[in-house]
Short mmCIF file of C-alpha atoms in Angstrom, two decimals:
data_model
loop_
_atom_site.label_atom_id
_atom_site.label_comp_id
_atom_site.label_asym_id
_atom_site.label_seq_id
_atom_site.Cartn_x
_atom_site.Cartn_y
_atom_site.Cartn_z
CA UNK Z 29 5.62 9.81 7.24
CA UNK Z 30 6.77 11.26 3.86
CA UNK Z 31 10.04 10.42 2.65
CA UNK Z 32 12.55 14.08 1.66
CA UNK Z 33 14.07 13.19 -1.26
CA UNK Z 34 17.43 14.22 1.08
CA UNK Z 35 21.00 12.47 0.68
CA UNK Z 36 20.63 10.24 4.33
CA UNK Z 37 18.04 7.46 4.23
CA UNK Z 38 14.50 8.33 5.54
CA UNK Z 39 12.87 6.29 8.24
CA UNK Z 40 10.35 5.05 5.94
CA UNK Z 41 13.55 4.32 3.62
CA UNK Z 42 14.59 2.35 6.32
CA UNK Z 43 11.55 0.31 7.23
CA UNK Z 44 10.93 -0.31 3.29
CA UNK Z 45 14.20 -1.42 2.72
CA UNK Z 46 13.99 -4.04 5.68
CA UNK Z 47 17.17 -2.95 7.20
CA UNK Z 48 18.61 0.02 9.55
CA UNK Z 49 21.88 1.72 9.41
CA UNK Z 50 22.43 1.95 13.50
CA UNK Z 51 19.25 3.08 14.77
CA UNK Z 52 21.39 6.24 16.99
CA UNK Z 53 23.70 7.12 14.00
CA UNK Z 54 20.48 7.47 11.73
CA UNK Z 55 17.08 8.27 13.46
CA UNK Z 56 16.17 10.41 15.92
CA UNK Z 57 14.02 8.81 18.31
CA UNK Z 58 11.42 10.17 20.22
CA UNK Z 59 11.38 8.97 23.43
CA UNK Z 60 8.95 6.91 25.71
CA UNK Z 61 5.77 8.54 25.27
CA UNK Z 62 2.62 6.89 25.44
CA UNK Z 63 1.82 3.75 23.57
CA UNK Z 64 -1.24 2.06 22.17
CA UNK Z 65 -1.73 -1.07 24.45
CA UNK Z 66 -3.65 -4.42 24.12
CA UNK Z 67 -4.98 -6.08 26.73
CA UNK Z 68 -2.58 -7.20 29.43
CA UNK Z 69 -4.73 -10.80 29.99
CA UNK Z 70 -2.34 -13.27 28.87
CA UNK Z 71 0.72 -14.40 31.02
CA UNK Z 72 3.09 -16.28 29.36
CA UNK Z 73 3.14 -20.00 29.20
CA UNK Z 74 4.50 -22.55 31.45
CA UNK Z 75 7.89 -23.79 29.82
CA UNK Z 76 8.41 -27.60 30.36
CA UNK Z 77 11.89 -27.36 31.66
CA UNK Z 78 12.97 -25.56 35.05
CA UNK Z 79 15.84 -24.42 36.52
CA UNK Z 80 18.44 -21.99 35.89
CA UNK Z 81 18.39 -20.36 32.41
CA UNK Z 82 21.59 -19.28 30.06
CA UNK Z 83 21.50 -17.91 26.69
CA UNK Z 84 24.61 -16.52 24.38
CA UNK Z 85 23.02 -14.19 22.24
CA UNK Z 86 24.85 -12.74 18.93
CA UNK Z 87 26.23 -9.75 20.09
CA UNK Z 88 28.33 -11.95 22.76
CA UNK Z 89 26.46 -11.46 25.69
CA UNK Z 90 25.15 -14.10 27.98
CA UNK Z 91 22.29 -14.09 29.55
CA UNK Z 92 22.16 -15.71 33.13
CA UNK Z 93 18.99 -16.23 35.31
CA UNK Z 94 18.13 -18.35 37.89
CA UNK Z 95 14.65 -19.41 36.57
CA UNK Z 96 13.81 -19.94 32.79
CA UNK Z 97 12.35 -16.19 31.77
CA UNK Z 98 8.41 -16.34 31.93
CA UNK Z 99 7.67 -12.58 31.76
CA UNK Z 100 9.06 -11.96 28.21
CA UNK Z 101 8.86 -9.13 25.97
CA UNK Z 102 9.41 -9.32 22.64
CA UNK Z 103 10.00 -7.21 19.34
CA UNK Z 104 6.57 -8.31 17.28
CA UNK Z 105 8.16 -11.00 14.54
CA UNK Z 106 10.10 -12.27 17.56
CA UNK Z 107 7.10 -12.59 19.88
CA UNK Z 108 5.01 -14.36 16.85
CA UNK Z 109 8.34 -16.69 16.15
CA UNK Z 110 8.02 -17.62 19.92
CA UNK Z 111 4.20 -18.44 19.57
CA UNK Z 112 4.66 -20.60 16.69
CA UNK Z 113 7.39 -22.97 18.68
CA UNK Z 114 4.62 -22.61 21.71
CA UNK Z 115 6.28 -19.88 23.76
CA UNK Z 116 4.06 -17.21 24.86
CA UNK Z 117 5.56 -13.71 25.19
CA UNK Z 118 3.79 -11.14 27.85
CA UNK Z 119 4.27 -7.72 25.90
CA UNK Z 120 4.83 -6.67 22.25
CA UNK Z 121 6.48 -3.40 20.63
CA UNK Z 122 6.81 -3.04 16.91
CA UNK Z 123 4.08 -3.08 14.26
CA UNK Z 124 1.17 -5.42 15.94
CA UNK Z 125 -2.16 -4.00 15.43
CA UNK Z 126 -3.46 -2.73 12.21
CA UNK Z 127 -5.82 0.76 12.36
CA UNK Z 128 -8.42 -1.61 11.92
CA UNK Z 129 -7.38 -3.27 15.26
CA UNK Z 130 -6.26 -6.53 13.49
CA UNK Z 131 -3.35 -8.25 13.74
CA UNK Z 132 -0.19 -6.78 11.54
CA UNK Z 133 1.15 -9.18 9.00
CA UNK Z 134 4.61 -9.06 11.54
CA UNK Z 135 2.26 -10.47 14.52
CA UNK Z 136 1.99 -13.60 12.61
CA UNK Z 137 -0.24 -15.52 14.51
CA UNK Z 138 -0.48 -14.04 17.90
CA UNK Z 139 -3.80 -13.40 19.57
CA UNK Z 140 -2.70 -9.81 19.64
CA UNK Z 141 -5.35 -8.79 22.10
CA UNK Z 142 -3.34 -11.24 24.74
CA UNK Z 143 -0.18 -9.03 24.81
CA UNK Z 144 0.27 -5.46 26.96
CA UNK Z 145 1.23 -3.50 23.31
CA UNK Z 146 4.55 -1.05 24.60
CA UNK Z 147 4.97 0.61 21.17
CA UNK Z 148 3.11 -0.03 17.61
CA UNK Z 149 5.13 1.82 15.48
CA UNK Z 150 8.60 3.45 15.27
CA UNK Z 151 9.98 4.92 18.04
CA UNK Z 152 7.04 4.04 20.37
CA UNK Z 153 7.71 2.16 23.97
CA UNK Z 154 5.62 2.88 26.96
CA UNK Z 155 8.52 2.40 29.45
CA UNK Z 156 6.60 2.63 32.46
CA UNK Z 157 3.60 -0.29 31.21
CA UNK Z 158 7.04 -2.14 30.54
CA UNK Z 159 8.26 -1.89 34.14
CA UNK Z 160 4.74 -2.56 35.17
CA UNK Z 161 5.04 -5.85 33.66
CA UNK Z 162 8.04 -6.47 35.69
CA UNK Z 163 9.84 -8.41 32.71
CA UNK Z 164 12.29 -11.46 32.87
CA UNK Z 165 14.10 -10.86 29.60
CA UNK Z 166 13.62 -8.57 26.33
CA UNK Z 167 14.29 -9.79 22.70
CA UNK Z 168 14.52 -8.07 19.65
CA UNK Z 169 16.54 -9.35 16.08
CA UNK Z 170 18.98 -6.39 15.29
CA UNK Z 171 20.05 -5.11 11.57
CA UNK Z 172 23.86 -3.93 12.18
CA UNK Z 173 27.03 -5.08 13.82
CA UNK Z 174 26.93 -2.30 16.63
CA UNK Z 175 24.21 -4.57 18.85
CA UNK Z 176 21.32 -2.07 18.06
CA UNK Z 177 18.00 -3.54 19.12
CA UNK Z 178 15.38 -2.97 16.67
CA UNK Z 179 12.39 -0.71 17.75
CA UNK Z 180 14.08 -0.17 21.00
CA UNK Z 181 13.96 3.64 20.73
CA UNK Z 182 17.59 5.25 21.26
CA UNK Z 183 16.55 7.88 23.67
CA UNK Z 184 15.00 5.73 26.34
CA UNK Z 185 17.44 2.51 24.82
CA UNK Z 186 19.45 3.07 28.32
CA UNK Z 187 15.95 3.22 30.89
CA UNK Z 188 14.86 0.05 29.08
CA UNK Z 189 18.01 -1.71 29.66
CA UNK Z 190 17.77 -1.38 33.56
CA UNK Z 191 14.66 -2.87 33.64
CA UNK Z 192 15.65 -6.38 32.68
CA UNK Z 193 18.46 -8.41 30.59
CA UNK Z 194 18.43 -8.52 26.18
CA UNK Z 195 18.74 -11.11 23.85
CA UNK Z 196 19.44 -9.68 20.49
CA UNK Z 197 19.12 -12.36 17.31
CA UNK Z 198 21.47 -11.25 14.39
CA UNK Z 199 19.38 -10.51 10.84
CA UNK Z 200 22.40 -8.29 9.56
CA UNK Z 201 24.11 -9.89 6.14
CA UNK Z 202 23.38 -13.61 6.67
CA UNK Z 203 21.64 -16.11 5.31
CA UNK Z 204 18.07 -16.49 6.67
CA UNK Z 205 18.93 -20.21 8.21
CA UNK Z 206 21.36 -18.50 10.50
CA UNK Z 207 18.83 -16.80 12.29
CA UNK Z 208 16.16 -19.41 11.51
CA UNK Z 209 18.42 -21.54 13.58
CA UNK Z 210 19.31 -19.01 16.29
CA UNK Z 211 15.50 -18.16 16.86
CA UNK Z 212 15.02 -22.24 16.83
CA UNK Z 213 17.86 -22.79 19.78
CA UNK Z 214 16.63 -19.70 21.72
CA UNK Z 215 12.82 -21.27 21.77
CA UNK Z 216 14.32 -24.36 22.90
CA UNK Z 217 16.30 -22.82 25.85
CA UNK Z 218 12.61 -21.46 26.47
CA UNK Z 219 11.04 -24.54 27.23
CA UNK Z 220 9.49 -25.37 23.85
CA UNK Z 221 8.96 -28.82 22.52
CA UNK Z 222 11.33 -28.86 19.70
CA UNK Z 223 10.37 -32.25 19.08
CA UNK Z 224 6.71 -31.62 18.58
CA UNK Z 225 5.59 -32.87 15.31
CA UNK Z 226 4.34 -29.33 14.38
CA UNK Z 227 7.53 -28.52 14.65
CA UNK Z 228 9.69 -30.89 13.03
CA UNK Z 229 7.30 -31.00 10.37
CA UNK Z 230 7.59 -27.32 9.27
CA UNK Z 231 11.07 -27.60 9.37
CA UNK Z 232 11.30 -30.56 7.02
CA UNK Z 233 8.46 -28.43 4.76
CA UNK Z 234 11.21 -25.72 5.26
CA UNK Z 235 13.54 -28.28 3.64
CA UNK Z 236 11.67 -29.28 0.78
CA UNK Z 237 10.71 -25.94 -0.29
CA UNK Z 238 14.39 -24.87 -0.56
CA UNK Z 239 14.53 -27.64 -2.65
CA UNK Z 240 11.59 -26.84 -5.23
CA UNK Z 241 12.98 -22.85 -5.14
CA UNK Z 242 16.72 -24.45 -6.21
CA UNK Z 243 15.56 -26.17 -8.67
CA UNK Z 244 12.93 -23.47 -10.08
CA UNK Z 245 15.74 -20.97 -9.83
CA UNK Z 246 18.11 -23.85 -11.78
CA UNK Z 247 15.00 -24.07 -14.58
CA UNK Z 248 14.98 -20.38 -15.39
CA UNK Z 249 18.27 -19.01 -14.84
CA UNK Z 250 17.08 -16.25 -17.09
CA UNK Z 251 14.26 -14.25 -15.14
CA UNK Z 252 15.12 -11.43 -13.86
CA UNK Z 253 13.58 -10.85 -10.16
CA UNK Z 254 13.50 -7.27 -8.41
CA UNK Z 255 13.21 -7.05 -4.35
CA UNK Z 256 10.67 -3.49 -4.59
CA UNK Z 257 8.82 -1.92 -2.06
CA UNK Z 258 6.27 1.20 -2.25
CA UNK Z 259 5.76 4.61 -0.33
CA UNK Z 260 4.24 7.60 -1.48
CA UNK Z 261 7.16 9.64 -3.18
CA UNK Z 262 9.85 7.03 -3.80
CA UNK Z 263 10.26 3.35 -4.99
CA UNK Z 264 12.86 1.50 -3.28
CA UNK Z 265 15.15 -1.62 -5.59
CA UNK Z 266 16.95 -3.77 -2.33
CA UNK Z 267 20.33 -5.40 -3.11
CA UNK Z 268 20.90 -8.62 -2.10
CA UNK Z 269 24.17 -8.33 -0.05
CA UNK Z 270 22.43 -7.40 3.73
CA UNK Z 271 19.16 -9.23 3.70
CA UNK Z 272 18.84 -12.19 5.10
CA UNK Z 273 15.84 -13.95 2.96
CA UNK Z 274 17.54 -12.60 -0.25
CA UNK Z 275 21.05 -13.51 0.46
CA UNK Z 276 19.82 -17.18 1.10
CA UNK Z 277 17.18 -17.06 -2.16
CA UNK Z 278 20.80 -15.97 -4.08
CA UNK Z 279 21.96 -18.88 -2.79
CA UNK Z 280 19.32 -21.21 -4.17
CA UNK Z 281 20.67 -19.93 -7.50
CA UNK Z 282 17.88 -16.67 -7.84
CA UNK Z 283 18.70 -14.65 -10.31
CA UNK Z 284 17.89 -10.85 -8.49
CA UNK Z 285 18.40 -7.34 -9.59
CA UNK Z 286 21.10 -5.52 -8.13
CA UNK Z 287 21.51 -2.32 -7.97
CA UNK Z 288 25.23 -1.25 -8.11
CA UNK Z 289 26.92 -0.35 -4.78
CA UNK Z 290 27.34 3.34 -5.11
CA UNK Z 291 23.40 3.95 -6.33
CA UNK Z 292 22.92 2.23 -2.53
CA UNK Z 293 25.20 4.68 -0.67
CA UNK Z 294 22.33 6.46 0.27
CA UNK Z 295 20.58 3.37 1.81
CA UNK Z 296 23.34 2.56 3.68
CA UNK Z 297 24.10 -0.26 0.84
CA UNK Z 298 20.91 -1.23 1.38
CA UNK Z 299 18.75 -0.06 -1.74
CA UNK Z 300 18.61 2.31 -4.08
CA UNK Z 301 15.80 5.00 -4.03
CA UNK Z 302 14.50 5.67 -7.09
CA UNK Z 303 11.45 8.38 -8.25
CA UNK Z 304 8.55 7.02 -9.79
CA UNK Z 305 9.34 8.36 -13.01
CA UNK Z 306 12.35 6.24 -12.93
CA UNK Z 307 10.19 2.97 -11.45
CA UNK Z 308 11.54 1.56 -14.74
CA UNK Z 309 15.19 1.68 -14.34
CA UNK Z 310 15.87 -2.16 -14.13
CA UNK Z 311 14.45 -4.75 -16.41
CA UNK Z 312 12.91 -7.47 -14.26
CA UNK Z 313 10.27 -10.47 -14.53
CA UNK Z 314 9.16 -10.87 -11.06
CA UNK Z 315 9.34 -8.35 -8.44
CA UNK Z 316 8.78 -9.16 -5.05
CA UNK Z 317 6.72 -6.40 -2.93
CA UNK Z 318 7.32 -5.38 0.39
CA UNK Z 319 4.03 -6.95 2.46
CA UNK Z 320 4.61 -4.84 5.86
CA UNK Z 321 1.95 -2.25 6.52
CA UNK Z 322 4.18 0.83 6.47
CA UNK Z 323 4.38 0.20 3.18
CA UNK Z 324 2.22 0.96 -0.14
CA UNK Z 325 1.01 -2.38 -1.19
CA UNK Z 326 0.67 -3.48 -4.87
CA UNK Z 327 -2.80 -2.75 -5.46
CA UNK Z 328 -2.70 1.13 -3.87
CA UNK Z 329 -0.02 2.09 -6.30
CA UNK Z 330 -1.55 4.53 -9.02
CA UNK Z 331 1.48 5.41 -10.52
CA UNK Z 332 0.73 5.54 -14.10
CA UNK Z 333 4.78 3.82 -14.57
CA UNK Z 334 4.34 1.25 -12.49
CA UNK Z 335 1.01 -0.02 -14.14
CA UNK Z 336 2.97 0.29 -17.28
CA UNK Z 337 6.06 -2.28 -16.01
CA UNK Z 338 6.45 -5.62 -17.93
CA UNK Z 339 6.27 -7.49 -14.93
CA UNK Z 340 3.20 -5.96 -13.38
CA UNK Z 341 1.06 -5.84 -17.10
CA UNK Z 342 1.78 -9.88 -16.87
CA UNK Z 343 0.95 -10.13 -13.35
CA UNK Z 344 4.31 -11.69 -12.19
CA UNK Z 345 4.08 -9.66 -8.98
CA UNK Z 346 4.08 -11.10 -5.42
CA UNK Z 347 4.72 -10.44 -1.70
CA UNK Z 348 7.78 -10.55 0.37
CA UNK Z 349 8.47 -10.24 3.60
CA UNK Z 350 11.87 -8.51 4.49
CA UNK Z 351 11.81 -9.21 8.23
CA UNK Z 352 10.28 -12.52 7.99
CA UNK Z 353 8.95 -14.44 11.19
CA UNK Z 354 11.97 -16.82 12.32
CA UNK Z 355 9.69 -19.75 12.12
CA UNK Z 356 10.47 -22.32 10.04
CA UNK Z 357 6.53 -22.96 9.65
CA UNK Z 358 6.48 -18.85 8.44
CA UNK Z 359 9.14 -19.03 5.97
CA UNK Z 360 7.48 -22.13 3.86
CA UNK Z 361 5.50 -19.77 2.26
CA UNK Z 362 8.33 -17.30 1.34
CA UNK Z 363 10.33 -19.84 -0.44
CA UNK Z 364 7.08 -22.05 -1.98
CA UNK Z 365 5.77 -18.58 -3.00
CA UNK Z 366 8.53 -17.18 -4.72
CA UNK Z 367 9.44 -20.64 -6.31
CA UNK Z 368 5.87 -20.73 -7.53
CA UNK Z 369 6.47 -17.24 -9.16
CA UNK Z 370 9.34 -18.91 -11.17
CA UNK Z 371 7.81 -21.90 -12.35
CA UNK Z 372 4.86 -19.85 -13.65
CA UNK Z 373 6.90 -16.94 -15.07
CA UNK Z 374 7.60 -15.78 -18.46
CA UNK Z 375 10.34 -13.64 -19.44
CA UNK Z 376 8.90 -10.05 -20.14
CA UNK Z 377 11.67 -7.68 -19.54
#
């Protein structure tokens, strides 16, 4: 997909930024057409409790069912959330398999070859291997306030939704332990052992690693970090003010780049877009690289002004993950990583 340097946010735009603008007001979808699939071997586990199931999702809606949901399908990240609390999902749609056939950096760690695969990239959802897999329950995390599901494609959104109930987690202009804790309850109501010292554990590691990033941020309340991410024809600068991982990071006292609000109008307040003549716009010490595979990673980018930034000459350049894995075990990493980064850093810009 190439991105038209237009005045409306591309879909690549979109994806890079980590957020959508209402998925029907914005994209055109294409349909239900074919998917790639993975192998259909793997049911979905046992969960420990019985009975009648209720969950109150954050658009409002409850969820009622007379049996906890077995058969679940699941946006990617919410499907490799689920595995990491022990709750197996039965189909996928979002980015799971890399060309390589390898599991995308948003499948976490799923065996991605035991899920039916609906859809691997945008707009993509095989609703007939859906129905086929007669499904309890689908989830997705959603990026407005209208109750859009991500990667649920808006032309066959209504088709989908008579084939079973949704549970849509909130990851629109919050701080990432408000979902963290959503995604935490809703494994729960699934049967998982929240008590499991796998689990607790991460979750205190969660803790601790807020703590190290406060106190890095409080140490260096000078360095400058910029939220980037790569495609071919434009370079995208994300604002703090929607995101859920850098809204809490701000939090924890980061000092980020922000773009002003009317350079993001055309992200939907979002980002800014910016040529790659102009990668140099905003001074910065770190920048933080989108890691999803839609977009051009660190190393690929030939761009004779990026190569030239202060920040990327002294290697103070690492990943980040705008639609993280609501795992508290997952988001360690974001928050040792990036506290790492500022402990290390020196001021360049």
């Amino acid at each position: 997909m190439s991105n038209a340097r237009a005045a409306r946010p591309t879909r690549r735009g979109i994806l890079a930024a980590g957020g959508a603008l209402g998925l029907g007001a914005v994209l055109a979808a294409c349909g239900d057409d074919d998917a790639s699939s993975g192998s259909s071997g793997s049911s979905a586990s046992t969960p420990a409790k019985s009975g009648p199931w209720t969950f109150k999702d954050d658009r409002g809606t409850t969820v009622k069912l007379d049996r906890i949901p077995t058969a679940i399908v699941a946006f990617t990240g919410v499907g490799a959330a689920l595995y990491d609390y022990g709750v197996q999902v039965k189909g996928v749609f979002g980015p799971t398999k890399t060309a390589a056939g390898k599991a995308d950096v948003q499948a976490g760690d799923m065996d991605v070859t035991k899920v039916t695969v609906l859809g691997n990239v945008w707009d993509e959802f095989n609703v007939e291997k859906y129905a086929a897999l007669a499904p309890d329950v689908l989830i997705s995390t959603m990026f407005d306030n209208a109750g859009t599901l991500w990667y649920v494609p808006e032309a066959s959104k209504d088709k989908i939704a008579g084939l079973a109930p949704s549970v849509g987690i909130s990851v629109y202009d919050r701080q990432l332990t408000a979902p963290l804790q959503r995604m935490w309850e809703l494994a729960e109501s699934l049967g998982a052992d929240m008590k499991a010292a796998a689990v607790t554990d991460a979750k205190k590691k969660f803790e601790e690693a807020a703590a190290r990033l406060r106190a890095a941020a409080k140490a260096k309340p000078g360095i400058k970090v910029l939220a980037g991410s790569a495609s071919a024809e434009l370079f995208y600068v994300s604002g703090t003010n929607l995101s859920i991982d850098l809204e809490y990071f701000k939090a924890l006292g980061v000092n980020f780049v922000e773009p002003p609000e009317s350079a993001k109008a055309q992200g939907g307040g979002w980002y800014e877009s910016l040529s790659w003549e102009n990668v140099d716009k905003y001074a910065a010490d770190i920048i933080m690289m989108d890691d999803r595979s839609s977009t051009i990673q660190p190393a690929d980018i030939t761009e004779a002004t990026w190569k030239k930034l202060p920040a990327v000459k002294a290697g103070q350049v690492i990943a980040r993950s705008p639609e993280p894995i609501l795992s508290y075990a997952k988001c360690v990493p974001l928050l040792e990583n990036l506290a790492e980064a500022l402990e290390k850093a020196k001021k360049v810009s």
